[in-house]
CSV table of C-alpha atoms in Angstrom, one decimal:
chain,number,residue,atom,x,y,z
A,784,GLY,CA,9.2,-13.2,-1.0
A,785,GLN,CA,5.6,-13.4,-2.0
A,786,GLN,CA,4.5,-11.7,-5.1
A,787,LEU,CA,1.3,-10.6,-6.6
A,788,ASN,CA,0.7,-10.4,-10.3
A,789,GLN,CA,-1.8,-7.7,-11.2
A,790,SER,CA,-3.3,-7.4,-14.7
A,791,PRO,CA,-3.7,-5.5,-16.9
A,792,GLN,CA,-0.9,-3.0,-16.3
A,793,SER,CA,-3.0,-0.3,-17.9
A,794,MET,CA,-6.5,0.3,-19.4
A,795,PHE,CA,-7.8,3.0,-21.7
A,796,ILE,CA,-11.6,3.0,-21.7
A,797,GLN,CA,-14.5,5.2,-22.7
A,798,GLU,CA,-16.8,6.7,-20.0
A,799,GLY,CA,-19.6,4.4,-19.3
A,800,GLU,CA,-17.8,1.1,-19.9
A,801,ASP,CA,-17.2,-1.6,-17.3
A,802,VAL,CA,-13.7,-2.4,-16.1
A,803,SER,CA,-12.2,-5.6,-14.8
A,804,MET,CA,-8.8,-6.3,-13.2
A,805,ASN,CA,-7.4,-9.1,-11.3
A,806,CYS,CA,-4.6,-10.3,-9.0
A,807,THR,CA,-3.1,-13.7,-8.7
A,808,SER,CA,-0.5,-15.2,-6.4
A,809,SER,CA,1.5,-18.3,-5.9
A,810,SER,CA,0.8,-18.1,-2.2
A,811,ILE,CA,-2.3,-18.1,-0.1
A,812,PHE,CA,-3.6,-14.8,1.5
A,813,ASN,CA,-6.0,-14.5,4.3
A,814,THR,CA,-7.2,-11.1,3.3
A,815,TRP,CA,-7.4,-9.2,0.0
A,816,LEU,CA,-7.6,-5.4,-0.2
A,817,TRP,CA,-8.2,-3.1,-3.2
A,818,TYR,CA,-6.8,0.4,-3.1
A,819,LYS,CA,-7.1,3.4,-5.4
A,820,GLN,CA,-4.3,6.0,-5.7
A,821,ASP,CA,-4.8,9.5,-7.1
A,822,PRO,CA,-1.8,11.4,-8.4
A,823,GLY,CA,0.3,12.8,-5.5
A,824,GLU,CA,-1.7,11.0,-2.9
A,825,GLY,CA,-1.5,7.9,-0.8
A,826,PRO,CA,-3.6,4.8,-1.6
A,827,VAL,CA,-7.1,4.8,-0.4
A,828,LEU,CA,-8.9,1.6,0.6
A,829,LEU,CA,-11.9,0.7,-1.6
A,830,ILE,CA,-12.9,-2.8,-0.6
A,831,ALA,CA,-11.6,-5.4,1.9
A,832,LEU,CA,-12.3,-9.1,1.5
A,833,TYR,CA,-11.8,-11.6,4.4
A,834,LYS,CA,-13.1,-15.0,3.3
A,835,ALA,CA,-12.6,-17.2,0.4
A,836,GLY,CA,-15.5,-16.9,-2.1
A,837,GLU,CA,-16.6,-13.6,-0.6
A,838,LEU,CA,-18.2,-11.1,-3.0
A,839,THR,CA,-18.4,-7.6,-1.8
A,840,SER,CA,-19.7,-4.4,-3.4
A,841,ASN,CA,-19.1,-0.7,-2.7
A,842,GLY,CA,-21.2,1.4,-5.0
A,843,ARG,CA,-20.1,0.7,-8.6
A,844,LEU,CA,-17.2,-1.5,-7.4
A,845,THR,CA,-17.4,-5.2,-6.9
A,846,ALA,CA,-14.6,-7.4,-5.7
A,847,GLN,CA,-14.3,-11.1,-5.0
A,848,PHE,CA,-11.9,-13.2,-2.9
A,849,GLY,CA,-11.1,-16.4,-5.0
A,850,ILE,CA,-12.0,-19.7,-3.5
A,851,THR,CA,-8.4,-20.9,-3.7
A,852,ARG,CA,-7.3,-17.8,-1.7
A,853,LYS,CA,-4.7,-17.1,-4.4
A,854,ASP,CA,-6.6,-14.5,-6.5
A,855,SER,CA,-9.0,-11.7,-6.5
A,856,PHE,CA,-10.7,-9.4,-9.0
A,857,LEU,CA,-12.2,-6.0,-9.0
A,858,ASN,CA,-14.9,-4.8,-11.3
A,859,ILE,CA,-15.9,-1.2,-11.9
A,860,SER,CA,-19.3,-0.7,-13.6
A,861,ALA,CA,-20.3,2.3,-15.7
A,862,SER,CA,-17.0,4.1,-15.4
A,863,ILE,CA,-16.8,7.9,-14.9
A,864,PRO,CA,-13.9,10.3,-15.4
A,865,SER,CA,-13.1,10.4,-11.7
A,866,ASP,CA,-12.4,6.7,-11.7
A,867,VAL,CA,-9.0,7.7,-13.3
A,868,GLY,CA,-6.1,6.5,-11.1
A,869,ILE,CA,-3.9,3.5,-10.2
A,870,TYR,CA,-5.6,0.6,-8.7
A,871,PHE,CA,-3.7,-1.8,-6.5
A,872,CYS,CA,-4.5,-5.1,-5.0
A,873,ALA,CA,-2.9,-6.1,-1.8
A,874,GLY,CA,-2.7,-9.3,0.1
A,875,GLN,CA,-2.2,-10.0,3.8
A,876,PRO,CA,-0.2,-13.2,4.2
A,877,THR,CA,-0.8,-16.0,6.6
A,878,PHE,CA,1.8,-16.8,9.2
A,879,ALA,CA,1.5,-19.8,11.5
A,880,GLY,CA,1.4,-18.7,15.0
A,881,GLY,CA,1.6,-15.0,14.5
A,882,THR,CA,-0.1,-11.9,13.3
A,883,SER,CA,0.5,-10.6,9.8
A,884,TYR,CA,-1.2,-7.2,10.5
A,885,GLY,CA,0.9,-4.3,9.2
A,886,LYS,CA,2.4,-6.5,6.4
A,887,LEU,CA,0.9,-6.1,3.0
A,888,THR,CA,2.1,-7.4,-0.3
A,889,PHE,CA,1.1,-5.2,-3.2
A,890,GLY,CA,0.5,-5.9,-6.9
A,891,GLN,CA,2.2,-3.7,-9.5
A,892,GLY,CA,-1.0,-1.6,-10.1
A,893,THR,CA,-3.4,-1.0,-12.9
A,894,ILE,CA,-3.4,2.4,-14.4
A,895,LEU,CA,-6.9,3.4,-15.5
A,896,THR,CA,-7.6,6.1,-17.9
A,897,VAL,CA,-11.2,7.0,-18.7
A,898,HIS,CA,-12.0,9.1,-21.8
A,899,PRO,CA,-15.1,11.3,-21.6
B,88,ASN,CA,-8.8,13.1,13.4
B,89,ALA,CA,-5.9,14.0,11.1
B,90,GLY,CA,-5.3,10.3,10.3
B,91,VAL,CA,-1.8,9.5,9.1
B,92,THR,CA,0.4,12.5,8.6
B,93,GLN,CA,3.9,12.5,7.0
B,94,THR,CA,6.6,15.2,6.8
B,95,PRO,CA,8.3,16.5,4.8
B,96,LYS,CA,6.2,16.2,1.6
B,97,PHE,CA,9.3,16.7,-0.7
B,98,GLN,CA,13.0,16.3,0.1
B,99,VAL,CA,16.2,16.4,-2.0
B,100,LEU,CA,19.4,14.9,-0.5
B,101,LYS,CA,22.9,14.5,-1.6
B,102,THR,CA,24.5,11.1,-1.6
B,103,GLY,CA,25.7,10.2,1.9
B,104,GLN,CA,23.5,12.7,3.8
B,105,SER,CA,21.2,11.4,6.5
B,106,MET,CA,17.6,12.3,7.3
B,107,THR,CA,14.5,11.2,9.1
B,108,LEU,CA,11.1,10.9,7.5
B,109,GLN,CA,8.4,11.6,10.1
B,110,CYS,CA,5.1,9.7,10.4
B,111,ALA,CA,2.4,10.1,13.0
B,112,GLN,CA,-1.1,8.8,13.5
B,113,ASP,CA,-3.8,9.9,15.9
B,114,MET,CA,-6.1,6.9,15.6
B,115,ASN,CA,-4.4,4.9,18.4
B,116,HIS,CA,-3.5,2.1,15.9
B,117,GLU,CA,-1.1,-0.6,17.0
B,118,TYR,CA,0.3,-1.4,13.6
B,119,MET,CA,2.4,0.9,11.6
B,120,SER,CA,4.4,0.3,8.4
B,121,TRP,CA,6.7,2.1,6.0
B,122,TYR,CA,6.5,1.3,2.2
B,123,ARG,CA,8.4,2.7,-0.8
B,124,GLN,CA,6.8,3.1,-4.2
B,125,ASP,CA,8.8,2.9,-7.4
B,126,PRO,CA,7.4,3.0,-11.0
B,127,GLY,CA,5.9,-0.2,-12.1
B,128,MET,CA,6.7,-2.0,-8.8
B,129,GLY,CA,3.7,-1.2,-6.6
B,130,LEU,CA,4.5,-0.7,-2.9
B,131,ARG,CA,7.2,-2.6,-1.1
B,132,LEU,CA,7.4,-3.0,2.6
B,133,ILE,CA,10.5,-1.6,4.3
B,134,HIS,CA,9.8,-1.9,8.0
B,135,TYR,CA,6.8,-2.4,10.2
B,136,SER,CA,5.8,-2.3,13.9
B,137,VAL,CA,3.2,-4.2,15.9
B,138,GLY,CA,3.3,-1.8,18.8
B,139,ALA,CA,5.5,0.6,20.7
B,140,GLY,CA,9.0,-0.9,21.2
B,141,ILE,CA,8.5,-3.6,18.6
B,142,THR,CA,9.8,-3.4,15.0
B,143,ASP,CA,10.6,-5.9,12.2
B,144,GLN,CA,12.0,-5.9,8.8
B,145,GLY,CA,10.0,-6.0,5.6
B,146,GLU,CA,10.9,-6.9,2.1
B,147,VAL,CA,13.5,-4.1,1.4
B,148,PRO,CA,15.0,-3.0,4.8
B,149,ASN,CA,18.6,-2.3,3.8
B,150,GLY,CA,19.7,1.3,4.3
B,151,TYR,CA,16.8,2.1,6.6
B,152,ASN,CA,16.3,2.2,10.4
B,153,VAL,CA,13.2,2.6,12.4
B,154,SER,CA,12.2,2.9,16.0
B,155,ARG,CA,8.8,3.0,17.8
B,156,SER,CA,9.0,4.7,21.1
B,157,THR,CA,5.4,5.8,21.2
B,158,THR,CA,2.1,4.5,19.7
B,159,GLU,CA,1.6,7.6,17.6
B,160,ASP,CA,5.1,8.0,15.9
B,161,PHE,CA,7.1,5.8,13.6
B,162,PRO,CA,10.0,7.7,12.0
B,163,LEU,CA,12.1,6.2,9.2
B,164,ARG,CA,15.8,7.0,9.2
B,165,LEU,CA,18.2,7.0,6.2
B,166,LEU,CA,21.7,7.0,7.7
B,167,SER,CA,23.6,7.5,4.4
B,168,ALA,CA,21.4,8.2,1.5
B,169,ALA,CA,22.0,6.6,-1.9
B,170,PRO,CA,20.5,7.3,-5.3
B,171,SER,CA,18.7,3.9,-5.1
B,172,GLN,CA,16.7,5.4,-2.4
B,173,THR,CA,15.1,7.9,-4.6
B,174,SER,CA,11.4,7.0,-4.2
B,175,VAL,CA,8.1,8.0,-2.8
B,176,TYR,CA,7.7,6.7,0.8
B,177,PHE,CA,4.4,6.0,2.4
B,178,CYS,CA,3.6,5.4,6.0
B,179,ALA,CA,0.5,3.4,7.0
B,180,SER,CA,-1.3,2.4,10.2
B,181,SER,CA,-3.9,0.0,11.1
B,182,ARG,CA,-5.9,-1.5,14.1
B,183,ASP,CA,-6.2,-4.8,12.3
B,184,LYS,CA,-6.3,-5.8,8.6
B,185,GLU,CA,-7.2,-2.5,6.9
B,186,GLN,CA,-4.3,-0.2,6.5
B,187,PHE,CA,-4.7,3.6,6.1
B,188,PHE,CA,-2.0,5.4,4.3
B,189,GLY,CA,-0.4,8.9,4.7
B,190,PRO,CA,0.0,11.4,1.7
B,191,GLY,CA,3.6,10.3,1.1
B,192,THR,CA,7.1,11.9,1.1
B,193,ARG,CA,8.8,12.3,-2.4
B,194,LEU,CA,12.5,11.8,-1.8
B,195,THR,CA,15.2,12.5,-4.5
B,196,VAL,CA,18.9,11.5,-3.8
B,197,LEU,CA,21.4,13.1,-6.1
């Protein structure tokens, strides 16, 4: 099946630093989503990207949909302790003649630790 | 709205036992999905549904059954639990591309 490679696997940063993580795929996706998961909780949607080349911000978060439709990155600026968690990219595949809603392919996750 | 709810939150089974993980949503979403989460592997799709009465397999469907008799409910059944099914299970729903997740069920099979 389709796979997403997410990197880095983990990051240890100081409060105030900027963070960057990315996902790449061998297949084309028509939607990229970025989620954050806190311990013991389900993933929460942060940003959704729908068009190749799209750059979208949500507060201190910025994400881009790669122009090849095979990659995406997420940046977090001026990190704070509550940014700690696992960040996942997810792609919605393209199927000819049918909907792909309800089917997401996830990256392995980036574990973010922020030291005060 | 309660969003996506899952029960139970924790469950311990013995090998060979059966059980049903419950999932419900009150957002009138057409699309519902079940994922499992294992360390270092992200979330993997088990089964999904595009509407009441319609289900299909995802990436890792073996050992799991689903049905969708109503828009609101999408239960996941384990007919004969195996230790390899020890995992955290998440249900999700969506109207279109943006999926919303429940809080998860942590299942241990001994």
